[in-house]
XYZ file of C-alpha atoms in Angstrom:
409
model
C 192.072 75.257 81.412
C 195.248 73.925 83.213
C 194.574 72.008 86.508
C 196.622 70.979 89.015
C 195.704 68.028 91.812
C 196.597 68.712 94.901
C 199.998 68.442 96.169
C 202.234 70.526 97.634
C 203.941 73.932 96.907
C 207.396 72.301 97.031
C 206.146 69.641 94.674
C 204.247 71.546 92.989
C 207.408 73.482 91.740
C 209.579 70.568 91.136
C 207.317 68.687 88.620
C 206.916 71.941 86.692
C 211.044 72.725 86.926
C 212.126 68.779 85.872
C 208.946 69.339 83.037
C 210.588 72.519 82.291
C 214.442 71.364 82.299
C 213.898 68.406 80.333
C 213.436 69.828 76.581
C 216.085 72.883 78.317
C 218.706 70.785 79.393
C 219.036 68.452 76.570
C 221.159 70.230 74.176
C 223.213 72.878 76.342
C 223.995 69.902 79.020
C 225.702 66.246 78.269
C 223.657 65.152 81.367
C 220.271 66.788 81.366
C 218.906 63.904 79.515
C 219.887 61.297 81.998
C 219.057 62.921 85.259
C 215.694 64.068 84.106
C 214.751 60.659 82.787
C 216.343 59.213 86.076
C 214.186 62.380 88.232
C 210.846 61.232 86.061
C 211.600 57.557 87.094
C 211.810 58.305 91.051
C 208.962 60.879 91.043
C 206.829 58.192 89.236
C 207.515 55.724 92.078
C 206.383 58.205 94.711
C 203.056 58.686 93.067
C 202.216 55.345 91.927
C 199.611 55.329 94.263
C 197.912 57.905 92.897
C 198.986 57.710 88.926
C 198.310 53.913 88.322
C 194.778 54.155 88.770
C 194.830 57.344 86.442
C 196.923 55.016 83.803
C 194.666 52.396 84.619
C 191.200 54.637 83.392
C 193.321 55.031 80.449
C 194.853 51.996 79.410
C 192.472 51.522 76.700
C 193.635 54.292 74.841
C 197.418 53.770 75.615
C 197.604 50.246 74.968
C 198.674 50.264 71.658
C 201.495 52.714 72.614
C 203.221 50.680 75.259
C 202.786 47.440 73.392
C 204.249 48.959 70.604
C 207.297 49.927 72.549
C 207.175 46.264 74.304
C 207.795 44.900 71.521
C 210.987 46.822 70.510
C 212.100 45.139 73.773
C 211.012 41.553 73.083
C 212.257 41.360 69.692
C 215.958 43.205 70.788
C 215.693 40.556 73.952
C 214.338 37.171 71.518
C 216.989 38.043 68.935
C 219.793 38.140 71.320
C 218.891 34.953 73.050
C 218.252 33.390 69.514
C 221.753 34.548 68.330
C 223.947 34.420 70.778
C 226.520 36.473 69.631
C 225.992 39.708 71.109
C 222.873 41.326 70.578
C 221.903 41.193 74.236
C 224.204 44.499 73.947
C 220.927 45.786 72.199
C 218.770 45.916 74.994
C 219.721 49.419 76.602
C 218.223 51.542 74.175
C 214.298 49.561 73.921
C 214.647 49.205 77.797
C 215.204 52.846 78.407
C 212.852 54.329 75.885
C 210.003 51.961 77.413
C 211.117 53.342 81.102
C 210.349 56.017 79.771
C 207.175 55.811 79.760
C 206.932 56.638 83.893
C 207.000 60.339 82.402
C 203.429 59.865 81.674
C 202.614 58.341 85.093
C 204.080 61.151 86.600
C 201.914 63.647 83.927
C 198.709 61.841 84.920
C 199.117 61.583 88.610
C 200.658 65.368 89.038
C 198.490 66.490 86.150
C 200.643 69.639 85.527
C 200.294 72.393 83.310
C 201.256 72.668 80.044
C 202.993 75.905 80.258
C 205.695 74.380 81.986
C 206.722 72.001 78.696
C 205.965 75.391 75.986
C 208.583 77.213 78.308
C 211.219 74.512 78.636
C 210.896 74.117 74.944
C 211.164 78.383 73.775
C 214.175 78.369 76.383
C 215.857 75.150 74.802
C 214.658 76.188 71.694
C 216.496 79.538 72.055
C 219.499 78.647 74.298
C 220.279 75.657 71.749
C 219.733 78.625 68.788
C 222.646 81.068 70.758
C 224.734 77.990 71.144
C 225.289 76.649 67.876
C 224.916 80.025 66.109
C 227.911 81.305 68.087
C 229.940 78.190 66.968
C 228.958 78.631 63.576
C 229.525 82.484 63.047
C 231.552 83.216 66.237
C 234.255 80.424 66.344
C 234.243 79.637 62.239
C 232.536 75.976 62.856
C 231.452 74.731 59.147
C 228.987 72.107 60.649
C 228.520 72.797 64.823
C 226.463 70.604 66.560
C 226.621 71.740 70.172
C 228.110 69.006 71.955
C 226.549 66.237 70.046
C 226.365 65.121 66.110
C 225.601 68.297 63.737
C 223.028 66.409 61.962
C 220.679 65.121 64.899
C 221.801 68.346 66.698
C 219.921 70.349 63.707
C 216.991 67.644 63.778
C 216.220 68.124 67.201
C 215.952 71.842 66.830
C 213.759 71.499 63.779
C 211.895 69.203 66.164
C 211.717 71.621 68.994
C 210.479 74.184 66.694
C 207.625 72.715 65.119
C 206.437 71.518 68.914
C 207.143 75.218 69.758
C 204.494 76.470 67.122
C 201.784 73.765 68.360
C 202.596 75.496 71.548
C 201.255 78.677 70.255
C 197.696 77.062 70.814
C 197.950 77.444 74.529
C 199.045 80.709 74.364
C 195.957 83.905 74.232
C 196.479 86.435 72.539
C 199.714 88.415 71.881
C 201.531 85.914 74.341
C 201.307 83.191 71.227
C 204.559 85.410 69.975
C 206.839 83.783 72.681
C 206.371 80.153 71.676
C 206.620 81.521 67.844
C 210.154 82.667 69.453
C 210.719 79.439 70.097
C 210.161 77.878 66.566
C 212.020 80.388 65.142
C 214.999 80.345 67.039
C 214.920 76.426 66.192
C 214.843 77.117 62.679
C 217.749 79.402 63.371
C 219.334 76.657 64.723
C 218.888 73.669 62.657
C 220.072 76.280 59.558
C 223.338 77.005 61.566
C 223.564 73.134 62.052
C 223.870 73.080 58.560
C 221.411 70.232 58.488
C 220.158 69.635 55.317
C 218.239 66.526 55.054
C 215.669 66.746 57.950
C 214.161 69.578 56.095
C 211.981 66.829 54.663
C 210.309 67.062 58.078
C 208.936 70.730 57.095
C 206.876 69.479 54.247
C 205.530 66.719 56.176
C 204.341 69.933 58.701
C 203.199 71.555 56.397
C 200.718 69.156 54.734
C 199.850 67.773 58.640
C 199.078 71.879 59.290
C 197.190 72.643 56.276
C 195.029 69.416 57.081
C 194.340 70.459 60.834
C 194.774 74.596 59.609
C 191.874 75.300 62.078
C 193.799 74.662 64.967
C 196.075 77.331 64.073
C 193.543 80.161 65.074
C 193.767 83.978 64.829
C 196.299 86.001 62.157
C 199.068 86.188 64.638
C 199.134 82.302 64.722
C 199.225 82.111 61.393
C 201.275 85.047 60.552
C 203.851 83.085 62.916
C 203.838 80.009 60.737
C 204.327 81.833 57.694
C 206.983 83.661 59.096
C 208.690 80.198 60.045
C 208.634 79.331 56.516
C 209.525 82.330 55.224
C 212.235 82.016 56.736
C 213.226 78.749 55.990
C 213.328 79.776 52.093
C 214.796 82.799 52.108
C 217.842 80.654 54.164
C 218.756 79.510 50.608
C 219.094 83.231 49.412
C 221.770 84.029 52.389
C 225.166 83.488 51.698
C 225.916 83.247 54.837
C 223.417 80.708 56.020
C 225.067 77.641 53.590
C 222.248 76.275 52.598
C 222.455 77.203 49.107
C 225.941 75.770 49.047
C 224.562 72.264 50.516
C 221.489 72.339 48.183
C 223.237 72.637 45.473
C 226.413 69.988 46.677
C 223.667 67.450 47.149
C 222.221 67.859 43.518
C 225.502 67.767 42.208
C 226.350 64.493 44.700
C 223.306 62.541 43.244
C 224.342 63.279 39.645
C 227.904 62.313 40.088
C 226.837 59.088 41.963
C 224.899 57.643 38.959
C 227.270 59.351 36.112
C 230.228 57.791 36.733
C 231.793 60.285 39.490
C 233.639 60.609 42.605
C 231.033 59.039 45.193
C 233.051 59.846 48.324
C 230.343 62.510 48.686
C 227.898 63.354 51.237
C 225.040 62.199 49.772
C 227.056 59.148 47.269
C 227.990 57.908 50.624
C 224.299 57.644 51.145
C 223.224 56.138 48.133
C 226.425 53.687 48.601
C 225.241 52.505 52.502
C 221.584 51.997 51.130
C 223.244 49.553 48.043
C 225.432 47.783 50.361
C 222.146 47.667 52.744
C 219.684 45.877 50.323
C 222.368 43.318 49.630
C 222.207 42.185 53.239
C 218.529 42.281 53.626
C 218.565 40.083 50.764
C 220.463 37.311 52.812
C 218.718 37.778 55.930
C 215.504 39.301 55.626
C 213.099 37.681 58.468
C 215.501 38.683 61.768
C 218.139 40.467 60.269
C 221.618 39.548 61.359
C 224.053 40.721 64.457
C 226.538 42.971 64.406
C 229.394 41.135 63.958
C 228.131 39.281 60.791
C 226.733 42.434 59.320
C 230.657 43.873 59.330
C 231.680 40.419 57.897
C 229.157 40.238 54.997
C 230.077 44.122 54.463
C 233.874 43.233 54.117
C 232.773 40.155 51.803
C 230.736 43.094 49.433
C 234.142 45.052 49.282
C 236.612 42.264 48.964
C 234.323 40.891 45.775
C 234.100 44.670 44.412
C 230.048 44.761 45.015
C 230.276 47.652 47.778
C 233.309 50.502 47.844
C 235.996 50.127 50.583
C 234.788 53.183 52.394
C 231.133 51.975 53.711
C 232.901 49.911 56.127
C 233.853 53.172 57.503
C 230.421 54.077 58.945
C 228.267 52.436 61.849
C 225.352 52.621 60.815
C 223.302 53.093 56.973
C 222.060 56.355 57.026
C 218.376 55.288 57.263
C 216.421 54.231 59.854
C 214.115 51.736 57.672
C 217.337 49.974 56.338
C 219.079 50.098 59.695
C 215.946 48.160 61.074
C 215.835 45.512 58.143
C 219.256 44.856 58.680
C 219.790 44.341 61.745
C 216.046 43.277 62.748
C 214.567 42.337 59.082
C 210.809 42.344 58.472
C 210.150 41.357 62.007
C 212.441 44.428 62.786
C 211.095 46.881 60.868
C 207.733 46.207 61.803
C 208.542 46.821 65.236
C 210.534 49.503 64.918
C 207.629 51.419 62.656
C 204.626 50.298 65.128
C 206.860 52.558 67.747
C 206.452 55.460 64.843
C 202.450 54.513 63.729
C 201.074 53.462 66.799
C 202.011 56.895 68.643
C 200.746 59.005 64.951
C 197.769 57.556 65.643
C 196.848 57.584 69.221
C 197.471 61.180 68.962
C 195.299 61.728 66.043
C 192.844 60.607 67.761
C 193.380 62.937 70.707
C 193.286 65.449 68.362
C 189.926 63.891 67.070
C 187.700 63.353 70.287
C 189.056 66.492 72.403
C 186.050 69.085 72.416
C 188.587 72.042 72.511
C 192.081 72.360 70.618
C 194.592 69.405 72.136
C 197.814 71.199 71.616
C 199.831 68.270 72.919
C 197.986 66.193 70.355
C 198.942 68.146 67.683
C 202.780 68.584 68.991
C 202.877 64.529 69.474
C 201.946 64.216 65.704
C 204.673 66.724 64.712
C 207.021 64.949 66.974
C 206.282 61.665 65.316
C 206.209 62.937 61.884
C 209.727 64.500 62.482
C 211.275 61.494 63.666
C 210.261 59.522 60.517
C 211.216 62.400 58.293
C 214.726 62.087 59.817
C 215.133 58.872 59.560
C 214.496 58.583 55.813
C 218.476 60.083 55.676
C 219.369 59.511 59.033
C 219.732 56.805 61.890
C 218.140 59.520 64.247
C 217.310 56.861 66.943
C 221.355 56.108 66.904
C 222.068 57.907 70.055
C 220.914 57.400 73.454
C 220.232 60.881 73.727
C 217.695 61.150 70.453
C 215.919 57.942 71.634
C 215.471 58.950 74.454
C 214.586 62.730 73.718
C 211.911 60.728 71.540
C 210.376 58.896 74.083
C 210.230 61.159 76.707
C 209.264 63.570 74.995
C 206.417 61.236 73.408
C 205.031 60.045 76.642
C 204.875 63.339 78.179
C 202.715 64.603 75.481
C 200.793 61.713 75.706
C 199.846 62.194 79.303
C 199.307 65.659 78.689
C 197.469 65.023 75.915
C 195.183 62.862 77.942
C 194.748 65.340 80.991
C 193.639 67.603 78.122
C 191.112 66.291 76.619
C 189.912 65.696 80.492
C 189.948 69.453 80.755
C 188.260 70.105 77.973
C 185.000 67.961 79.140
């Protein structure tokens, strides 16, 4: 059961509408992301009073998450002082994603329902679906992406959609079928996206599913996840679709990469950034190095014929774990990861000690899982806007997640 303390009408309606326009907004809007996180951080100031006692009860159980995110902050802030040479510039991205978490203040002292988030995300879901599917198939677009990146455009779809279908738990019935919309129209549109490598993220759903299969009651639940996959699969049988085309490119890619081949490919580019990567970490492996020595030691591969002229094309190496060695080294990486483990876990447990099914819980692991899956042929927490869709989106689950298994006792 969904409780809400008592406030008034007007507010009432405004935490559920910015809950509701936040997962909406974020990829049919270049500002949604920004004025909801912006809308989350004044709201959270006028209930302080009444949601830092609630974060308070459960600091315990949150630590670990906020820490974790600290320390993103303290490393990015220790290895600019340290440096000198720029890194401060680094600071934007740990500051805001730990801001972030005055979306879960607001969750805890408003304690809204969760209908509002399962809605926001079947109508982003679905308006992000009819956006890039009418670039791809209306206006000719090989690889849309909405108004962002193809490739995190497509992951954040995927992402939306397997949140959508943890959804489903808070749904009775025959209603379940509108958040099973939802994941399918974000399959639709991460397949439109053309996205090919955050598909790894489906077989990381799938096992975490199959392990916690009981929370996916009743035949139409069930029946909805199948369907999803279905789906998913028979994508590789439809011309139309691509992905056959990109499946097969990226076999033939990987075998030209290692035979002797043209590596100016999408996926030899890969396998060329992750080379060139492990040659840095080699030289700087405890803090990484800045920016402006990373580009010097990449031009030093190239001149010396140990790294091919086109990496120093690209910004960034195509995988979060190598991004974070380089750039942050082992002190990096563990950081970076405890902002990835520390979350998996706290909402494990959720999962774990709630009497009745958590469905937050079980759409923070997805959420997590996703992200990591990305990352393993992506820099998905590049952008502002995926870092930030990450940790607001993380916290608000998490303070859901918490008012749940309140609920539920």
């Amino acid at each position: 059961m969904n409780n809400t303390s008592a406030q008034s009408p007007a507010s009432t309606v405004f935490i559920h509408s910015l809950i509701f326009a936040f997962p909406f907004l974020l990829l049919i809007t270049r500002l949604g992301v920004g004025l909801c996180s912006f809308a989350f951080l004044i709201t959270a100031v006028i209930y302080c009073r009444r949601g830092w006692p609630e974060l308070l009860r459960h600091l315990t159980e949150i630590r670990g998450v906020l820490v974790a995110f600290g320390a993103v902050l303290l490393l990015a802030l220790a290895l600019g002082l340290l440096s000198g040479d720029g890194r401060l510039r680094d600071l934007e991205k740990p500051f805001r994603m730990l801001a972030a978490s005055t979306v879960m203040l607001t969750v805890l002292a408003c304690r809204p329902s969760r209908k509002a988030l399962w809605w926001g995300l079947i109508a982003g879901a679905v308006a992000g679906a009819v956006f890039v599917a009418y670039q791809r198939w209306g206006m000719g677009v090989e690889r849309p992406g909405g108004l962002i990146n193809s490739i995190t455009f497509g992951d954040i779809m995927l992402c939306m959609s397997l949140m959508c279908l943890a959804g489903t738990l808070d749904f009775a019935g025959r209603s379940a079928i509108w958040p099973g919309l939802g994941a399918l129209a974000g399959l639709i549109g991460s397949i439109a996206s053309g996205t090919r490598g955050g598909w790894i993220a489906i077989g990381f759903a799938v096992v975490l599913l199959v392990r916690y299969g009981h929370v996916l009651r009743g035949r139409l639940r069930k029946g909805l996840a199948l369907l999803a996959l279905a789906l998913v699969v028979s994508s590789y049988f439809i011309p139309q679709t691509g992905a056959r085309e990109r499946i097969d490119e990226g076999i033939s890619d990987v075998h030209q990469y290692f035979n002797g081949g043209p590596t100016y490919t999408s996926v030899g580019i890969r396998l060329e950034l992750w080379r060139s990567a492990w040659q840095l970490i080699e030289r700087h492996p405890l803090l990484g190095a800045s920016i402006p020595t990373v580009k010097n030691e990449m031009e030093q591969l190239v001149k010396s014929g140990r790294a091919h002229p086109y990496v120093l094309q690209f910004e960034h190496f195509h995988n979060d774990i190598l991004q974070a060695l380089v750039f942050g080294g082992v002190a990096g990486l563990l950081a970076w990861g405890s902002t990835l483990v520390v979350p998996f876990l706290f909402f494990r447990r959720q999962l774990h000690q709630s009497d009745h099914l958590n469905a937050p819980a079980l759409a923070g692991m997805l959420l997590v899982l996703s992200y990591f899956s990305f990352g393993l042929t992506e820099v998905i927490f590049w952008s502002v806007r995926s870092n930030m869709f990450y940790a607001m989106m993380l916290f608000l689950l998490a303070g859901l997640s918490l008012n749940a298994k309140e609920e539920s006792r």
